[in-house]
Amino acid sequence: MHDAFRKAGIIIIIAGLGLFTASLWMSHFTLQEKSLEEGLNNEYHYRMTAPFLVSMQGKTFSNSFAFNRALHKALEQGQEAINNDLRENRGLGPSDSEYWSLTLQDYAIQSVKLPVTRASVGGFLPQNAGFVGLSVLLLLLAGSLLYFYPDLKRIPGIANNGTFKSGWQNRGWPGILLGGYLTAFYIALYFFPEHLTGWIMLVDPLSHYLNGNPASQWFMYGLLYTLVIAVMGVRMLLRYRHNAYQLWRTLSVMFFQTCFAFLLPQLLAALNRPAPDLKNIWPLDYSFFFDYRIDEMISSGTFGFFLLFWGIALMLIGVPVFTYFFGKRWYCSWVCGCGGLAETLGDPFRQLSDKSLGAWRIERWLIHLVLVFAVVMTIAVLYAYLPTEGPGLTGRRFFVLSSLLLLIAIGLIWFYNQKAGAGLPVRTVQIGTVVALFVIGIGGWRLISGESYLYFLDHYRLRSWYGFLVGSVFAGVVGTGFYPLMGNRVWCRFGCPLAAYLGLVQRIRSRFRITTNGGQCISCGNCSAYCEMGIDVRAYAQKGQDILRSSCVGCGICAAVCPRGVLKLENGSADISERATALRAIHISETEVRLLD
Amino acid sequence: MRIIIIGNGISGATAARFIRKWSDHSITMISAESDYFFSRTALMYVYMGDLRLKDTRPYPPEFWKKNNIQLIKARVTGFDKDTKTVALDTGQQLSYDKLIIATGSTPRFFGWPGQELEGVRGLYSLQDLEYIEKYSKDLKRAVVVGGGLIGIELAEMLHSRGIPLTFLVREKHYWDNILPPEESAMVTRHILDNGIDLRLDTALQSIIDNGTGRVEAVQTDKGEQIKCGFVGITTGVQPNIDWIRNSELECEHGILVDDQLQTNLPDVYAIGDCAQLRQAQPGRKAIEAVWYTGRMMGETLAFTICKKPKAYRPGIWFNSAKFFHLEYQVYGSVPASLPTDQDTLYWEHPDGKKSLRINFYRSSQVVSGFQAMGIRLRHEVCEKWLKNEALLEEVLPNLALANFDPEFYRRHEKDIVKLFNQRFGKNIRLQPRRNILNKVYQFLKS
Ligand SMILES: Cc1cc2nc3c(=O)[nH]c(=O)nc-3n(C[C@H](O)[C@H](O)[C@H](O)COP(=O)(O)OP(=O)(O)OC[C@H]3O[C@@H](n4cnc5c(N)ncnc54)[C@H](O)[C@@H]3O)c2cc1C
Ligand code: SF4
Ligand code: SF4
């Protein structure tokens, strides 16, 4: 009976996804040259490209792939013609800087495709976007609710039966298929959004309604993201309705995604204000200090200054203070959007995280390297942005200030780590210190020698590499696309620089820990298996040691699935310097052993 | 020194770990069951698909190599105390300086007619699990016989696969030889809520052959025949000592050991489920077949072998279990029927799904046991109260110290204290709960 609901649900969900996917093929495309002219926004480029558009004229392409292939070819031919023209008539080549300002660059070709594709659309979908969009929405909603319904009927409690026998939850072919679909989606979203024109059109009506503008791919993504968190959040709520901690934190991520990440920015955009996601914190929000964002904030008066102040305060005060009181979970499991997706859409895949010591080693290196990358990139970008002289904040002064901040951070780590019995190994802190000193040293040396690029590379290149590698590939394609393959927190565990920062505070100075309940552990392994961060919780619990790991996002699932009531997430300052030193399941007390040694 | 450990369960593995921690003796651990130590208590989760077998291994395979603990997969057929050797079923002989027997238990069968039929099996080992897995295929109905902690796990396992099952339990209420009536009734309700065909006060009489040596049905003492394709026998376990019966090792129900876990033979020790204490601590049993005692024995014996002789003192009894979704924890002594010199404070939530019981001595008001259903208690706090012989009136105001439920859970201390005040005409007030963890630490360190 319950299986029937599940089956019906799956069929309807697949139908909905099928229609959704098919909607990408429900339009045809006829080149609207005017949109290219506007898109290129460069009379010379357009004039040189126009002759190659002839073959497209009046022709109707049945899908965006064929259309964009033709468009791309035309643009490349135009580019070649421009380059020839520049060489022959003006004597300019790639070694001249003027050449670069005149030529049609690759990124311009890439970014003109989406607007041209959108403008050239025709056929079934443009007339029926609202209908198709609503149908997809209803199918997916109805399918999901049907699928979740049996959860409502069962006796409340942990329901992990069959997880490791399920194809989609344990890397069987449905899981691999789903992973492929998600990965393809992210690749398209970040690198080939022109092929998502159909989906952008589906949400166009809503975008017009909310902020008066046509939808961008980011509006489409944001809406999808919010809906997914809402729907899969309902799943969490049903699944863990016996567990108040899970209920509140799921409601919290649903709230922050809907209101802070989605609605508030729409409202601000409608009011023509800068519209950031107010809960997004540098360095997760890696573009916070980019020139265009700062310019935008500064140019929008008091509100803009508030945003600037808010962002800096969150990063410098909010993170350490909240993390001191509650652990990094206040952000990662209660507020963050990436965390929100991981805890809802990603929940069925949490058991896939790698628990090996090798994975832990990779994690420690990788995540802290990303943090260093983010710091270096931001310093370089801001240094280049700030004026070289003047009464206010100059590049130099800024560099001195950030070096000071880094030194203070390192100093605090040394100071507290010495006091904290269960702190970081000295070696780790030494490595961190050396790296920080390198960052300061190299930057300082280049600054004194009057170089314009603090860290060798052009800061534009630095930030576009960061955006590509970390922002798009890591956070999106791998971070979410690989949910069904590597678990739901790949990004949070291996890549998120904010998680690295929060984790440092959690580890060094926080009231948070997971307490182990004396000797009650039966080493069953449920906690470790369902820890999304790949923490071998059992390794601590069976010794009776409290769990104090910088990566722990405090999702509370280990405590929820433990069949013997062994784990509890809690905060307390009384033992802050000796959290996790005691071993509670040791029968013969350590002192007894030491006396005899 | 060469140390041989027979059995790689929690007792053997813990002994090995601590011997390694405290010495560099040569350690060999032999098991006929599995390549690596796994958590027997998690067998049900493997069947239900919550875990894979490898997830139940408390230490990764490399652990044993890294710690230079040699593992052998073979059955020990016997040992010779004079030549100090053990014999393996592979024909190999290994010599030892110290021998640790940690062979655990086997399911106990009561000699029912037909108990040897195909399709009848207990649940204890990995092989049992494989057997049950095999017989679960196309199974129309199963019968589980015996309502203890393993019986309910087997029932939950089969139920998770949607296999119809009948659960025969001899007692009038579930596990009422261990649980007081209220808790027993709660567990019974919960089993029924889960849709299990529970037959209380019903015993197995015989198992009927289908003519080919396979089970066809069971016959109960109520005269009923229940057709089934599998019979799970979970009527308790007994020490696994058959392989050793004929040796000079002194055994009764289990291998008899003294305070220091030594058998009657020199350099031969027994720990865990298979050991029977000649002299149990007051209020404790001579054989306690649970995970925790095995772990404590392993550690104590390692200490005796590596450091200096140490008596096994398990301290205050504790245990926990889960009946489907109902969690159970006990600290100290909470027997099924209340001793006359004791009284009990029993609080139950109106929904009948949570309860807390505190036993105490009538005359002195000293607490003697805590038992919770659907509520988690903090081990160390309960233990300290029991150890310190705290009075009920000291415990109640500080009840929040003992709560171990996740954050945001509804707390019931107020209701419990109210119940006490009503019953005894007292006016005890709860201490505020703010900053509770700090208070817990203050209490534990005081
Ligand atoms: C399904 C189930 C659930 C349980 N749940 C709980 C629980 O929740 N809480 C709790 O406290 N306890 C529980 N128990 C009991 C607990 O598992 C046992 O008390 C504990 O495992 C005993 O450990 P041990 O090391 O003494 O023996 P075992 O774990 O039985 O290990 C003995 C090993 O020795 C091997 N062996 C035996 N004879 C030989 C031989 N001749 N040669 C070679 N190898 C041999 C056996 O094959 C076995 O691998 C449960 C038991 C079962 C079966
Ligand atoms: S240790 Fe527990 S709370 Fe922390 S991330 Fe893992 S499962 Fe979540
Ligand atoms: S802490 Fe709980 S879930 Fe983890 S191994 Fe121990 S008993 Fe199992």
Tab-separated table of N, CA, C and O in Angstrom, chain B residues 280-330:
chain	number	residue	atom	x	y	z
B	280	ALA	N	30.180	-13.177	41.920
B	280	ALA	CA	29.760	-11.922	41.288
B	280	ALA	C	29.656	-10.833	42.343
B	280	ALA	O	29.424	-11.106	43.518
B	281	GLN	N	29.845	-9.620	41.900
B	281	GLN	CA	29.651	-8.457	42.763
B	281	GLN	C	28.213	-8.485	43.299
B	281	GLN	O	27.316	-8.907	42.570
B	282	PRO	N	27.976	-8.031	44.528
B	282	PRO	CA	26.601	-8.053	45.051
B	282	PRO	C	25.640	-7.338	44.105
B	282	PRO	O	25.954	-6.274	43.586
B	283	GLY	N	24.515	-7.964	43.893
B	283	GLY	CA	23.522	-7.348	43.017
B	283	GLY	C	23.787	-7.587	41.534
B	283	GLY	O	23.018	-7.153	40.685
B	284	ARG	N	24.865	-8.268	41.209
B	284	ARG	CA	25.176	-8.531	39.803
B	284	ARG	C	25.149	-10.037	39.563
B	284	ARG	O	25.286	-10.827	40.477
B	285	LYS	N	25.000	-10.383	38.278
B	285	LYS	CA	24.901	-11.800	37.952
B	285	LYS	C	26.276	-12.382	37.630
B	285	LYS	O	27.199	-11.645	37.270
B	286	ALA	N	26.358	-13.683	37.713
B	286	ALA	CA	27.634	-14.351	37.438
B	286	ALA	C	27.950	-14.329	35.944
B	286	ALA	O	29.111	-14.302	35.544
B	287	ILE	N	26.899	-14.380	35.136
B	287	ILE	CA	27.098	-14.241	33.685
B	287	ILE	C	26.256	-13.058	33.234
B	287	ILE	O	25.043	-13.047	33.422
B	288	GLU	N	26.886	-12.069	32.670
B	288	GLU	CA	26.139	-10.932	32.125
B	288	GLU	C	26.518	-10.811	30.657
B	288	GLU	O	27.579	-10.299	30.331
B	289	ALA	N	25.646	-11.349	29.804
B	289	ALA	CA	26.000	-11.409	28.395
B	289	ALA	C	25.653	-10.099	27.708
B	289	ALA	O	24.721	-10.019	26.921
B	290	VAL	N	26.373	-9.051	28.039
B	290	VAL	CA	26.164	-7.791	27.336
B	290	VAL	C	27.493	-7.235	26.854
B	290	VAL	O	28.572	-7.601	27.331
B	291	TRP	N	27.375	-6.352	25.917
B	291	TRP	CA	28.489	-5.696	25.267
B	291	TRP	C	29.437	-5.057	26.290
B	291	TRP	O	30.653	-5.222	26.245
B	292	TYR	N	28.832	-4.319	27.215
B	292	TYR	CA	29.635	-3.470	28.109
B	292	TYR	C	30.503	-4.282	29.053
B	292	TYR	O	31.648	-3.923	29.314
B	293	THR	N	29.964	-5.375	29.587
B	293	THR	CA	30.773	-6.157	30.514
B	293	THR	C	31.930	-6.803	29.762
B	293	THR	O	33.036	-6.902	30.289
B	294	GLY	N	31.665	-7.217	28.526
B	294	GLY	CA	32.749	-7.787	27.725
B	294	GLY	C	33.875	-6.776	27.561
B	294	GLY	O	35.058	-7.098	27.697
B	295	ARG	N	33.488	-5.541	27.300
B	295	ARG	CA	34.491	-4.490	27.101
B	295	ARG	C	35.274	-4.240	28.399
B	295	ARG	O	36.496	-4.137	28.388
B	296	MET	N	34.555	-4.183	29.494
B	296	MET	CA	35.242	-3.914	30.759
B	296	MET	C	36.156	-5.067	31.151
B	296	MET	O	37.247	-4.859	31.673
B	297	MET	N	35.695	-6.283	30.902
B	297	MET	CA	36.538	-7.440	31.228
B	297	MET	C	37.807	-7.429	30.382
B	297	MET	O	38.901	-7.689	30.896
B	298	GLY	N	37.661	-7.120	29.099
B	298	GLY	CA	38.825	-7.089	28.215
B	298	GLY	C	39.855	-6.102	28.716
B	298	GLY	O	41.059	-6.390	28.764
B	299	GLU	N	39.381	-4.958	29.126
B	299	GLU	CA	40.302	-3.926	29.590
B	299	GLU	C	40.962	-4.319	30.914
B	299	GLU	O	42.168	-4.157	31.100
B	300	THR	N	40.145	-4.866	31.810
B	300	THR	CA	40.683	-5.257	33.118
B	300	THR	C	41.742	-6.344	32.953
B	300	THR	O	42.816	-6.286	33.568
B	301	LEU	N	41.449	-7.316	32.101
B	301	LEU	CA	42.398	-8.411	31.928
B	301	LEU	C	43.692	-7.904	31.312
B	301	LEU	O	44.790	-8.321	31.712
B	302	ALA	N	43.579	-6.995	30.355
B	302	ALA	CA	44.794	-6.440	29.746
B	302	ALA	C	45.647	-5.782	30.817
B	302	ALA	O	46.875	-5.906	30.828
B	303	PHE	N	44.998	-5.130	31.721
B	303	PHE	CA	45.715	-4.468	32.810
B	303	PHE	C	46.422	-5.502	33.685
B	303	PHE	O	47.593	-5.350	34.033
B	304	THR	N	45.693	-6.557	34.000
B	304	THR	CA	46.280	-7.617	34.821
B	304	THR	C	47.499	-8.223	34.129
B	304	THR	O	48.524	-8.458	34.755
B	305	ILE	N	47.373	-8.436	32.836
B	305	ILE	CA	48.471	-9.088	32.115
B	305	ILE	C	49.657	-8.150	31.934
B	305	ILE	O	50.805	-8.549	32.075
B	306	CYS	N	49.379	-6.887	31.652
B	306	CYS	CA	50.476	-5.973	31.305
B	306	CYS	C	51.013	-5.186	32.492
B	306	CYS	O	52.153	-4.748	32.467
B	307	LYS	N	50.175	-4.965	33.495
B	307	LYS	CA	50.617	-4.087	34.593
B	307	LYS	C	50.690	-4.883	35.880
B	307	LYS	O	51.740	-5.370	36.256
B	308	LYS	N	49.573	-4.969	36.526
B	308	LYS	CA	49.569	-5.748	37.767
B	308	LYS	C	48.168	-6.290	37.976
B	308	LYS	O	47.198	-5.743	37.428
B	309	PRO	N	48.043	-7.350	38.748
B	309	PRO	CA	46.739	-7.991	38.914
B	309	PRO	C	45.687	-6.995	39.370
B	309	PRO	O	45.936	-6.157	40.232
B	310	LYS	N	44.539	-7.114	38.724
B	310	LYS	CA	43.459	-6.185	39.059
B	310	LYS	C	42.159	-6.968	39.052
B	310	LYS	O	41.888	-7.736	38.137
B	311	ALA	N	41.361	-6.743	40.070
B	311	ALA	CA	40.095	-7.456	40.150
B	311	ALA	C	39.081	-6.821	39.205
B	311	ALA	O	39.077	-5.605	39.011
B	312	TYR	N	38.236	-7.652	38.630
B	312	TYR	CA	37.174	-7.146	37.755
B	312	TYR	C	36.053	-6.577	38.590
B	312	TYR	O	35.442	-7.274	39.391
B	313	ARG	N	35.807	-5.292	38.458
B	313	ARG	CA	34.750	-4.609	39.213
B	313	ARG	C	33.906	-3.804	38.243
B	313	ARG	O	34.274	-2.687	37.858
B	314	PRO	N	32.814	-4.377	37.800
B	314	PRO	CA	32.045	-3.684	36.755
B	314	PRO	C	31.362	-2.405	37.229
B	314	PRO	O	30.871	-1.637	36.413
B	315	GLY	N	31.332	-2.168	38.522
B	315	GLY	CA	30.714	-0.922	38.986
B	315	GLY	C	29.208	-0.984	38.902
B	315	GLY	O	28.602	-2.054	39.039
B	316	ILE	N	28.619	0.155	38.631
B	316	ILE	CA	27.159	0.234	38.659
B	316	ILE	C	26.574	-0.233	37.329
B	316	ILE	O	27.012	0.189	36.262
B	317	TRP	N	25.586	-1.096	37.430
B	317	TRP	CA	24.967	-1.691	36.236
B	317	TRP	C	24.338	-0.623	35.355
B	317	TRP	O	23.717	0.322	35.835
B	318	PHE	N	24.544	-0.772	34.059
B	318	PHE	CA	23.808	0.061	33.110
B	318	PHE	C	23.549	-0.757	31.866
B	318	PHE	O	24.261	-1.719	31.573
B	319	ASN	N	22.539	-0.389	31.146
B	319	ASN	CA	22.248	-1.074	29.898
B	319	ASN	C	21.327	-0.183	29.090
B	319	ASN	O	20.758	0.788	29.600
B	320	SER	N	21.189	-0.497	27.822
B	320	SER	CA	20.255	0.247	26.997
B	320	SER	C	19.828	-0.632	25.842
B	320	SER	O	20.498	-1.611	25.516
B	321	ALA	N	18.710	-0.304	25.258
B	321	ALA	CA	18.217	-1.068	24.119
B	321	ALA	C	17.206	-0.213	23.394
B	321	ALA	O	16.882	0.900	23.823
B	322	LYS	N	16.751	-0.741	22.272
B	322	LYS	CA	15.737	-0.016	21.517
B	322	LYS	C	14.712	-1.032	21.038
B	322	LYS	O	15.080	-2.018	20.405
B	323	PHE	N	13.461	-0.793	21.390
B	323	PHE	CA	12.379	-1.669	20.945
B	323	PHE	C	11.696	-0.958	19.779
B	323	PHE	O	10.967	0.016	20.006
B	324	PHE	N	11.936	-1.382	18.576
B	324	PHE	CA	11.512	-0.620	17.407
B	324	PHE	C	11.988	0.820	17.593
B	324	PHE	O	13.186	1.048	17.607
B	325	HIS	N	11.068	1.769	17.819
B	325	HIS	CA	11.530	3.151	17.965
B	325	HIS	C	11.612	3.603	19.409
B	325	HIS	O	11.895	4.761	19.689
B	326	LEU	N	11.354	2.693	20.312
B	326	LEU	CA	11.291	3.070	21.724
B	326	LEU	C	12.639	2.813	22.393
B	326	LEU	O	13.090	1.677	22.484
B	327	GLU	N	13.253	3.897	22.865
B	327	GLU	CA	14.570	3.746	23.487
B	327	GLU	C	14.434	3.449	24.974
B	327	GLU	O	13.526	3.946	25.631
B	328	TYR	N	15.363	2.673	25.464
B	328	TYR	CA	15.313	2.234	26.854
B	328	TYR	C	16.701	2.345	27.456
B	328	TYR	O	17.690	1.983	26.822
B	329	GLN	N	16.766	2.902	28.650
B	329	GLN	CA	18.053	2.970	29.355
B	329	GLN	C	17.832	2.654	30.818
B	329	GLN	O	16.820	3.059	31.394
B	330	VAL	N	18.793	1.978	31.410
B	330	VAL	CA	18.689	1.689	32.834
B	330	VAL	C	20.045	1.889	33.498
B	330	VAL	O	21.090	1.626	32.900
